[in-house]
CSV table of C-alpha atoms and ligand atoms in Angstrom, one decimal:
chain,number,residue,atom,x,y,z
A,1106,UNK,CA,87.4,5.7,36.0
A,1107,UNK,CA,84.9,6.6,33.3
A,1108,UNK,CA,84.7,4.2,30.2
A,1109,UNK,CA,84.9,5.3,26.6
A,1110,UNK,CA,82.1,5.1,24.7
A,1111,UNK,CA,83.8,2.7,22.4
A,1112,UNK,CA,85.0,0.5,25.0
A,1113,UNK,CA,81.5,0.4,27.1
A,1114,UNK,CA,79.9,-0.8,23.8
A,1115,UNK,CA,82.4,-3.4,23.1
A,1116,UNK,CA,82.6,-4.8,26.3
A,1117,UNK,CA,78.3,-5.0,25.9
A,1118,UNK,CA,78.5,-7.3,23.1
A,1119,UNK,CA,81.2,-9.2,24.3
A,1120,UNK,CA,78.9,-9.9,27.0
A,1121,UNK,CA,75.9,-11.0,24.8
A,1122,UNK,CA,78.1,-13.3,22.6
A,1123,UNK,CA,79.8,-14.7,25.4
A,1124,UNK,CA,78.8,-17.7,27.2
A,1125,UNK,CA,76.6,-18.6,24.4
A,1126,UNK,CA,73.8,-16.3,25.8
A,1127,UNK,CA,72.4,-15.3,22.5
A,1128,UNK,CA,71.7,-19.1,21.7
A,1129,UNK,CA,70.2,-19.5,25.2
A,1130,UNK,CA,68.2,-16.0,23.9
A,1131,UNK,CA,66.6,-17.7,20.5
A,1132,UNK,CA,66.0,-20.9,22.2
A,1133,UNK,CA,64.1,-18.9,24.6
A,1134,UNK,CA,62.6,-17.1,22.0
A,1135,UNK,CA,61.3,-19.9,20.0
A,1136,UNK,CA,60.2,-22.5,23.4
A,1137,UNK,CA,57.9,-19.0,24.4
A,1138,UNK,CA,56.1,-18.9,21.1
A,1139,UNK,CA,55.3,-22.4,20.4
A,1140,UNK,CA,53.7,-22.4,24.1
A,1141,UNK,CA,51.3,-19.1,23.7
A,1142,UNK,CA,50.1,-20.6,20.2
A,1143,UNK,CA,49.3,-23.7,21.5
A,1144,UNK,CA,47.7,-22.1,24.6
A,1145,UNK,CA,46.8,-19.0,23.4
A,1146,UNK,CA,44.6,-18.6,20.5
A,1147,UNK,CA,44.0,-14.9,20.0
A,1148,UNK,CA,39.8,-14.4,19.3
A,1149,UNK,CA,41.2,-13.2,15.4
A,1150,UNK,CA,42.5,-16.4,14.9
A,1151,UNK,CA,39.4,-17.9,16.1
A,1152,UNK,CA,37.3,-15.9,13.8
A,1153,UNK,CA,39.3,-16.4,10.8
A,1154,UNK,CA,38.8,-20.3,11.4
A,1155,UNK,CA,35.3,-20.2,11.5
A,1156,UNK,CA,35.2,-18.5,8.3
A,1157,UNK,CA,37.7,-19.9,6.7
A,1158,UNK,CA,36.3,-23.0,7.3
A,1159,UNK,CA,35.1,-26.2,4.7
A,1160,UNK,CA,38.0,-28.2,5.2
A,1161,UNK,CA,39.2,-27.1,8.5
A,1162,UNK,CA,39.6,-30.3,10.5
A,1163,UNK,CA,39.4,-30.7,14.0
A,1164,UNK,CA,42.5,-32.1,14.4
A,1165,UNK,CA,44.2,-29.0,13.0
A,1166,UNK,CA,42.3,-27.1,16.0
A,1167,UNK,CA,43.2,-26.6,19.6
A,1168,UNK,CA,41.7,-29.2,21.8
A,1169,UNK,CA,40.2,-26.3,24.3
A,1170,UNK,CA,37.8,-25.3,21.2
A,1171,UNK,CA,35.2,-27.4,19.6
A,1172,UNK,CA,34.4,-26.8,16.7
A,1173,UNK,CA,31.1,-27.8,14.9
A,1174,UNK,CA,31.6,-28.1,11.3
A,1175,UNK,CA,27.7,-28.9,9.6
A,1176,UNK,CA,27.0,-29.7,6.1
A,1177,UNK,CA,27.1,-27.2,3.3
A,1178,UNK,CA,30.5,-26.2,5.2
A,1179,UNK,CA,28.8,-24.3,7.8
A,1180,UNK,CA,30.4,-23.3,10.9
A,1181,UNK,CA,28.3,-23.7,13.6
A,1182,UNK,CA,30.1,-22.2,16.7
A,1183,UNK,CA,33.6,-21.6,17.8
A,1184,UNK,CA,33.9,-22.0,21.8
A,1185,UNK,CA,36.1,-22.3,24.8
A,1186,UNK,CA,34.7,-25.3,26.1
A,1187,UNK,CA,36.5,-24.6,29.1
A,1188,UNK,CA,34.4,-20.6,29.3
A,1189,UNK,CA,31.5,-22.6,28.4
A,1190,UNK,CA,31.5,-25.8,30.8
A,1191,UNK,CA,29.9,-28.0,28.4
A,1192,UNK,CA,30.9,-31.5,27.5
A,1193,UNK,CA,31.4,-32.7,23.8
A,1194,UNK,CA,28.0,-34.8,23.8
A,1195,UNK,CA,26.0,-31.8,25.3
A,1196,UNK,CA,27.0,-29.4,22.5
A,1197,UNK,CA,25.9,-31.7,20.1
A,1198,UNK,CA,22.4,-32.5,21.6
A,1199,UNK,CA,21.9,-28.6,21.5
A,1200,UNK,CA,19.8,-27.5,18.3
A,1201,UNK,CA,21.4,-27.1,15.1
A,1202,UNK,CA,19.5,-23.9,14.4
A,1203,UNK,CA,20.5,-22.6,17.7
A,1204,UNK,CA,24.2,-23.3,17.2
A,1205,UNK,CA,24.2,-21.5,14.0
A,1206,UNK,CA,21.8,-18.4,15.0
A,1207,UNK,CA,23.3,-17.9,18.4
A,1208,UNK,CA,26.9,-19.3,18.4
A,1209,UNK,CA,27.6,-18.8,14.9
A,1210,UNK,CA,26.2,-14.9,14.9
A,1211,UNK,CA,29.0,-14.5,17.8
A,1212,UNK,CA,31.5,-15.8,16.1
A,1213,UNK,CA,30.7,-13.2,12.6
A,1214,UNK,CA,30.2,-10.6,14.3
A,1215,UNK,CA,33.5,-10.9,15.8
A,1216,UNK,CA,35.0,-11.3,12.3
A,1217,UNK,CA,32.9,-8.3,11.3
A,1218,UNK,CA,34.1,-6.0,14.0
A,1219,UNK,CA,37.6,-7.0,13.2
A,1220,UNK,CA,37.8,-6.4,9.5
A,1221,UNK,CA,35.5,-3.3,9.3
A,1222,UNK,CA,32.5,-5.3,7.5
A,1223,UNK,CA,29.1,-4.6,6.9
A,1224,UNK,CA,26.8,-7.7,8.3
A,1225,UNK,CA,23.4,-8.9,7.2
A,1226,UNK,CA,21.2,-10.9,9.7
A,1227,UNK,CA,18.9,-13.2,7.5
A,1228,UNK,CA,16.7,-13.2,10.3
A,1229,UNK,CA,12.9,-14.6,9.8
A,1230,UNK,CA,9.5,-14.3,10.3
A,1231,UNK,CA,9.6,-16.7,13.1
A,1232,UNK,CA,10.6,-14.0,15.4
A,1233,UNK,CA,7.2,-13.1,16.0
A,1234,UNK,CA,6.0,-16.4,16.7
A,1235,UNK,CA,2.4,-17.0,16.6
A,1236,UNK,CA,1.3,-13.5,16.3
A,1237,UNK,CA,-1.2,-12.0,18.0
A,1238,UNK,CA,-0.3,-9.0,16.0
A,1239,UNK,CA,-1.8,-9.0,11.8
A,1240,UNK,CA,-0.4,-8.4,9.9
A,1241,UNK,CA,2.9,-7.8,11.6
A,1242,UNK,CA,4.6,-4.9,11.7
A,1243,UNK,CA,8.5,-4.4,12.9
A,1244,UNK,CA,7.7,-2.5,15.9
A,1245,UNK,CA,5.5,-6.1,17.0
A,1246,UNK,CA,7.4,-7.8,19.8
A,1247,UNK,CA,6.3,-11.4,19.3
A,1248,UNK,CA,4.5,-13.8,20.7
A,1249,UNK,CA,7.0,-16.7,21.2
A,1250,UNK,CA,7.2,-19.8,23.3
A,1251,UNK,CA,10.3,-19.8,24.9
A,1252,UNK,CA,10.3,-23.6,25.7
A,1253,UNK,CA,8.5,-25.2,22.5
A,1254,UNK,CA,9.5,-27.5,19.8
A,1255,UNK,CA,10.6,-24.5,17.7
A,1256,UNK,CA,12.0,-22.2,20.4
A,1257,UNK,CA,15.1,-23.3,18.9
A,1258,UNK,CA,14.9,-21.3,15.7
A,1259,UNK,CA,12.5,-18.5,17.0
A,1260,UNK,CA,14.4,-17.7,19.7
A,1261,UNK,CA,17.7,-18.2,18.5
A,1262,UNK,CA,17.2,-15.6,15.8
A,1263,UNK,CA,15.5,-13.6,18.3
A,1264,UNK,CA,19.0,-13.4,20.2
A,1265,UNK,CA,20.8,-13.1,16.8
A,1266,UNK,CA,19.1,-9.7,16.6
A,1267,UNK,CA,20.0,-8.9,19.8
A,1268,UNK,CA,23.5,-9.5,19.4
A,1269,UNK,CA,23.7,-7.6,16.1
A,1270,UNK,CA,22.0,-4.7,18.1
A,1271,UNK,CA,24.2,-5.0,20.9
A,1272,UNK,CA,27.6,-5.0,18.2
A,1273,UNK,CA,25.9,-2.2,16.4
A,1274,UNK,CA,25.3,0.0,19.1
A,1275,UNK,CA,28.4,-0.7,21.3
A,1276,UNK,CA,31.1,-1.6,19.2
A,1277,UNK,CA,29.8,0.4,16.0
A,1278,UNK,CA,29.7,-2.4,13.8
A,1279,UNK,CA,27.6,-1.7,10.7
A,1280,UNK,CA,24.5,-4.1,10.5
A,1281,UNK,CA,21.1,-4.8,8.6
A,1282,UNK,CA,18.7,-7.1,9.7
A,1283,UNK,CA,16.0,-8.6,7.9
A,1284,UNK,CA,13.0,-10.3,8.3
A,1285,UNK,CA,12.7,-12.7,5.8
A,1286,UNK,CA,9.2,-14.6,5.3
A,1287,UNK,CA,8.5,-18.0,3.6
A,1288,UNK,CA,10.2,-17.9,0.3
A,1289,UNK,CA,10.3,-19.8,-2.4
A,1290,UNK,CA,12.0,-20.4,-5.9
A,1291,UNK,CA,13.7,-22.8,-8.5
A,1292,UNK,CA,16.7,-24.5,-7.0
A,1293,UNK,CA,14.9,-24.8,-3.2
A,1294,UNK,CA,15.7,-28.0,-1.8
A,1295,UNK,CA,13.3,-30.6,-3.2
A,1296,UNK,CA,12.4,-32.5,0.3
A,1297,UNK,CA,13.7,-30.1,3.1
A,1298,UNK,CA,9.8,-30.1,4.0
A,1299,UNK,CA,8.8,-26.5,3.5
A,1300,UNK,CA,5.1,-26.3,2.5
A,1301,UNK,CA,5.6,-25.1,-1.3
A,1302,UNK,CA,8.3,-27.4,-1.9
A,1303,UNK,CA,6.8,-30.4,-0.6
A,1304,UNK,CA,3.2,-29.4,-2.7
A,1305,UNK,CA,5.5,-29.2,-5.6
A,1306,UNK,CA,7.0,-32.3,-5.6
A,1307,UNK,CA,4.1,-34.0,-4.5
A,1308,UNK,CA,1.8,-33.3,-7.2
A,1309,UNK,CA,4.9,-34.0,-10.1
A,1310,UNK,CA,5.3,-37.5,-8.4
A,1311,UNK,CA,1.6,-38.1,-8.1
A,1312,UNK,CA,1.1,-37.7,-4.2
A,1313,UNK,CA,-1.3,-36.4,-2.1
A,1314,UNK,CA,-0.6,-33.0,-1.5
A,1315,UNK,CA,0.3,-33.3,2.8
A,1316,UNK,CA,-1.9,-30.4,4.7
A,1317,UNK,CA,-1.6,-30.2,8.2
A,1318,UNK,CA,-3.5,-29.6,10.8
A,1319,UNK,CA,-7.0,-28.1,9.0
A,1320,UNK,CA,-5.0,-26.2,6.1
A,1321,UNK,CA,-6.8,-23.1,7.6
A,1322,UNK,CA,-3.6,-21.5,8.7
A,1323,UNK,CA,-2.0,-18.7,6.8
A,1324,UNK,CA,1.2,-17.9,5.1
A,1325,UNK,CA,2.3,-15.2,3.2
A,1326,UNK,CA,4.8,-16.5,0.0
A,1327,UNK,CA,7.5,-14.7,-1.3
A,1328,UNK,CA,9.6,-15.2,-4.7
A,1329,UNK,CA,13.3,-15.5,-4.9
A,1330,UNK,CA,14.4,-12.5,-6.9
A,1331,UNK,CA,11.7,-10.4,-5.2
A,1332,UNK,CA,14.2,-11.3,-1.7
A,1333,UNK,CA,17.3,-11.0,-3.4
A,1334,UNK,CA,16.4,-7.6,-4.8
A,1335,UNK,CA,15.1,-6.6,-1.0
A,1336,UNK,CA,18.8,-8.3,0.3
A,1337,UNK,CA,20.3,-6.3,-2.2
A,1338,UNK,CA,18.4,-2.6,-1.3
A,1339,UNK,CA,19.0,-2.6,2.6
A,1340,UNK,CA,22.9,-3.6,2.3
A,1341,UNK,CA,23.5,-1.0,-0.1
A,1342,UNK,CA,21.4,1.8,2.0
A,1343,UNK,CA,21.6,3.8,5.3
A,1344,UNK,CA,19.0,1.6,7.4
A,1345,UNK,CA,20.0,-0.8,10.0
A,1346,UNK,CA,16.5,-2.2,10.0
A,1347,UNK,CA,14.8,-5.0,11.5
A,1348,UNK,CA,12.8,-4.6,7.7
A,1349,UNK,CA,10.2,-7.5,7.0
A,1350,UNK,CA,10.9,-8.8,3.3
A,1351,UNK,CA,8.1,-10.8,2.3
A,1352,UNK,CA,5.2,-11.0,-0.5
A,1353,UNK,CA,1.8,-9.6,1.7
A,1354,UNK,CA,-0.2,-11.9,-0.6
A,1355,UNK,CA,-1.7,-14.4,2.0
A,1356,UNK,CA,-2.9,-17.9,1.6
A,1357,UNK,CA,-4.3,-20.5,3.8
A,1358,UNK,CA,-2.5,-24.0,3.0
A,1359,UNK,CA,-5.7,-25.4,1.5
A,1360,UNK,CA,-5.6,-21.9,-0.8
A,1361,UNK,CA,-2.0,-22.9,-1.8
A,1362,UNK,CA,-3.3,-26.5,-2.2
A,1363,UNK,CA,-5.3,-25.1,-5.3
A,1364,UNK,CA,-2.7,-22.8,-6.8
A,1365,UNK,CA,-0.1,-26.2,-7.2
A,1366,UNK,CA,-3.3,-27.9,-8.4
A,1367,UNK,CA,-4.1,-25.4,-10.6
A,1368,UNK,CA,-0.2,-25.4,-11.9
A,1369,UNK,CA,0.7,-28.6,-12.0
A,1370,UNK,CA,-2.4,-31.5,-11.7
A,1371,UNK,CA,-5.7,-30.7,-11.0
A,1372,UNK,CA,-6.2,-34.1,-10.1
A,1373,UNK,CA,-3.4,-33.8,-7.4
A,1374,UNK,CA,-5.3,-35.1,-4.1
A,1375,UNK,CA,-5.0,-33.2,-0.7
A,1376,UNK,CA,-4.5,-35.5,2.7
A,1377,UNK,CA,-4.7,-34.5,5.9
A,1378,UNK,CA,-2.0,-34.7,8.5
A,1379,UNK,CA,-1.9,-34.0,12.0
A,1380,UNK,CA,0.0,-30.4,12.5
A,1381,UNK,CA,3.4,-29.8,14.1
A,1382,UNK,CA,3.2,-28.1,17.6
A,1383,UNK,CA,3.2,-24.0,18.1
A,1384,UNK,CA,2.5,-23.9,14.3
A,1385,UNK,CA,1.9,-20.5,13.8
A,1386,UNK,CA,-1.9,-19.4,13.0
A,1387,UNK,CA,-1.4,-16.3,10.5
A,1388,UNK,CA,1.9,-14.9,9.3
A,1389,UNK,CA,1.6,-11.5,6.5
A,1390,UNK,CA,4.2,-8.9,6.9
A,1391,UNK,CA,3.2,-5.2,6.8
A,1392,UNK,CA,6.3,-3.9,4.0
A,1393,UNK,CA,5.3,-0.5,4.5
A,1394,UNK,CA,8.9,0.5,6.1
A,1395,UNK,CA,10.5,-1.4,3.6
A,1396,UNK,CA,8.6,0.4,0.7
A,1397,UNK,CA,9.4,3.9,2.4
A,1398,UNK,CA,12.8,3.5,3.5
A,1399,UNK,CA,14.5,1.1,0.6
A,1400,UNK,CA,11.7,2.0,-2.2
A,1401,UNK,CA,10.9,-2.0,-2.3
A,1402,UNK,CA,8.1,-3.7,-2.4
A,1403,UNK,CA,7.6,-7.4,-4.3
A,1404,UNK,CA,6.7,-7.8,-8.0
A,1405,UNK,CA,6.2,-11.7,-8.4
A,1406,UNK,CA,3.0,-13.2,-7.1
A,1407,UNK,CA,2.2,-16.5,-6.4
A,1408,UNK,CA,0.6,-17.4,-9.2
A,1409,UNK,CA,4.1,-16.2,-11.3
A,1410,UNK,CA,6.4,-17.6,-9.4
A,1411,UNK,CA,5.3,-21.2,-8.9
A,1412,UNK,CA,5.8,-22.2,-12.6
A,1413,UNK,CA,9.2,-20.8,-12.4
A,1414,UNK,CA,9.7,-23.5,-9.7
A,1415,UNK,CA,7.9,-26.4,-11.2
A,1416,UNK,CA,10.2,-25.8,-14.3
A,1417,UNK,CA,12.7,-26.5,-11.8
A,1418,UNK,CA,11.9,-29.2,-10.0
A,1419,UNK,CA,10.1,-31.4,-12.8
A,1420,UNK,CA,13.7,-31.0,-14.6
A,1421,UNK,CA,15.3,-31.9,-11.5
A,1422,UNK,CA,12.9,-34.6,-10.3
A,1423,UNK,CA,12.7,-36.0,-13.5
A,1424,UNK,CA,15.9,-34.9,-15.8
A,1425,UNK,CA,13.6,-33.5,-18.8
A,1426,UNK,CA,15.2,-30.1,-19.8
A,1427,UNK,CA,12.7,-29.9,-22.6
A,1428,UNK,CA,10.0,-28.3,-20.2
A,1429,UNK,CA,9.3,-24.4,-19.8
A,1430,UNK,CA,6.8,-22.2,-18.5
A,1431,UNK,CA,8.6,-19.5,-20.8
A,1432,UNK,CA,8.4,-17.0,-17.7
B,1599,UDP,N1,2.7,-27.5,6.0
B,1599,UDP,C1,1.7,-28.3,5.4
B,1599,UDP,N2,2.1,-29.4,4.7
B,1599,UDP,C2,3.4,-29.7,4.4
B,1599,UDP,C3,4.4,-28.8,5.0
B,1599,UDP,C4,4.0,-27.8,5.8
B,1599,UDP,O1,0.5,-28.0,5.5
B,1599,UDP,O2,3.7,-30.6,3.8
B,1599,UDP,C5,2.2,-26.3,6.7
B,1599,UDP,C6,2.9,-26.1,8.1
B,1599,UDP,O3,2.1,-26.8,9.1
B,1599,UDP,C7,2.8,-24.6,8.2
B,1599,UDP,C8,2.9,-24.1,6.8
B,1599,UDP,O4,2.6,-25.2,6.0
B,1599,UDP,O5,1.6,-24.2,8.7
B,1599,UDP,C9,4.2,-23.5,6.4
B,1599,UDP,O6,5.3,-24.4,6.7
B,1599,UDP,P1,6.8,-24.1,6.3
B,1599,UDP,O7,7.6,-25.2,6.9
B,1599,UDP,O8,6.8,-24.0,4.8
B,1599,UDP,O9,7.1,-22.7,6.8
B,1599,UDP,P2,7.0,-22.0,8.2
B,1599,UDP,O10,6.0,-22.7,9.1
B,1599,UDP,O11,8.4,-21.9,8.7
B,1599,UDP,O12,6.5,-20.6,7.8
């Protein structure tokens, strides 16, 4: 006997509300989600924690991810510990600098791809390690130690280009790398141990100025705003890059001795210090594909840009805002 239409619909929800199957339905409903987000992090909810970051604390994370959350708010990786087969201990003894270059690239990239961003690799001059290439030019592979007390950084932003190449090429996601070289400015970190910051403060406190090794090596130093205005030029152009952003003005250690003399003390003394290992011999980037392509090219030498600094760190080492270079 065929069934009304009427009839066959009311006997279907007669069905549904009896024998309290809709409850039984919600319940189910609810028991099933709770499970996939504890078990189930999607990778866009992993990305959105790593960026979303200061005050994420670990206890509001999944146990199956560590998270690494460094100073300045940083975050250094996002992993499945499980994918990974690493122990809590062993991710910490790895690098900082590795974490945050390797790891941490992953993770924005990710972000990058999902939200349609543009991404900037700060990359470095340490990517072509102790050159054997001067001055160097992007098309130079490197000369890197894969193994050395600063593989960590050299090769860890070596495989942060990489990955932005590989995302850039495969999954189309817009990138720019730069090579940045030493830089330097007011506002630098007074002791973070970079050579123009610790000559700097040396020489206001009345220290030695600290040379390693026999001073004779090389660097080439670049001003802030010269960098920013570099920054600024290949995000805003056409170029993926790698471009080398640094000042092609190149000192020897004992040369940049005599500048901060010169600046701040002439009777600043030098002292000699044993050298860290793989220290690179020469570093002076060739900016001719940066002057061609993004029409930049560094206006503040040396000699400019350290009193700009000084300023800054005698009012910061010693609280007297009275002081200025007037540049
Ligand atoms: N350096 C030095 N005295 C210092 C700190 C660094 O002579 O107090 C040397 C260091 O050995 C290296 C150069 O300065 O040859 C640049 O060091 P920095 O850490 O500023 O930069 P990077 O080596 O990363 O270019």
């Amino acid at each position: 006997m065929m069934m009304s239409k009427k009839a066959l619909s009311s006997s279907i929800v007669n069905y549904v509300l009896g024998e309290q199957r809709l409850i039984c339905l919600f319940i189910g409903i609810i028991v099933s989600v709770s499970a996939l987000s504890i078990i189930n992090l999607s990778p866009r909810t992993i990305s959105s924690a790593s960026v979303s970051l200061d005050h994420v604390s670990s206890t509001s994370i999944p146990r199956r991810i560590t998270y690494e959350l460094v100073d300045h708010g940083n975050v250094n990786a996002g992993m499945w510990k499980g994918a990974v087969g690493i122990e809590e201990e062993e991710f910490e003894s790895i690098d900082r600098d590795h974490k945050t270059n390797v790891m941490g690239t992953l993770n924005m990239l990710g972000l990058a791809k999902r939200v349609g961003a543009r991404f900037l690799i700060t990359s470095t001059s340490e990517v072509y390690g102790d050159p054997l290439q001067h001055p160097q030019v992007e098309t130079y592979w490197g000369n890197v130690n894969p193994i050395g007390v600063r593989s960590c950084y050299d090769e860890g932003k070596r495989t942060a280009e990489t990955l932005a190449m590989d995302y850039h090429r495969g999954l189309n996601v817009e990138v720019r790398i730069a090579r940045i070289f030493n830089t330097y400015g007011p506002r630098m970190c007074i002791d973070d141990g970079r050579v123009v910051s610790n000559f700097v403060a040396q020489a206001l406190r009345k220290q030695p100025l600290t040379v390693y090794g026999d001073g004779k090596q090389t660097r080439s130093f670049q001003y802030v705003s010269d960098l920013v205005e570099g920054l600024m030029r290949l995000m805003e152009g056409n170029h993926v890059g790698p471009f080398n952003l640094g000042n092609p003005g190149e000192f020897t250690m004992l040369e940049l001795a005599k500048v901060v003399q010169e600046t701040i003390d002439p009777n600043a003394k030098i002292e000699f210090k044993p050298n860290t290992e793989d220290d690179p011999h020469k570093r002076k980037p060739d900016i001719s594909k940066a002057k061609q392509l993004l029409g930049w090219e560094p206006t503040v030498s040396l000699r400019q840009g350290l009193p700009r600094m000084v300023d800054d760190f005698r009012r910061r080492i010693f609280g007297d805002d009275k002081l200025d270079s007037g540049l």
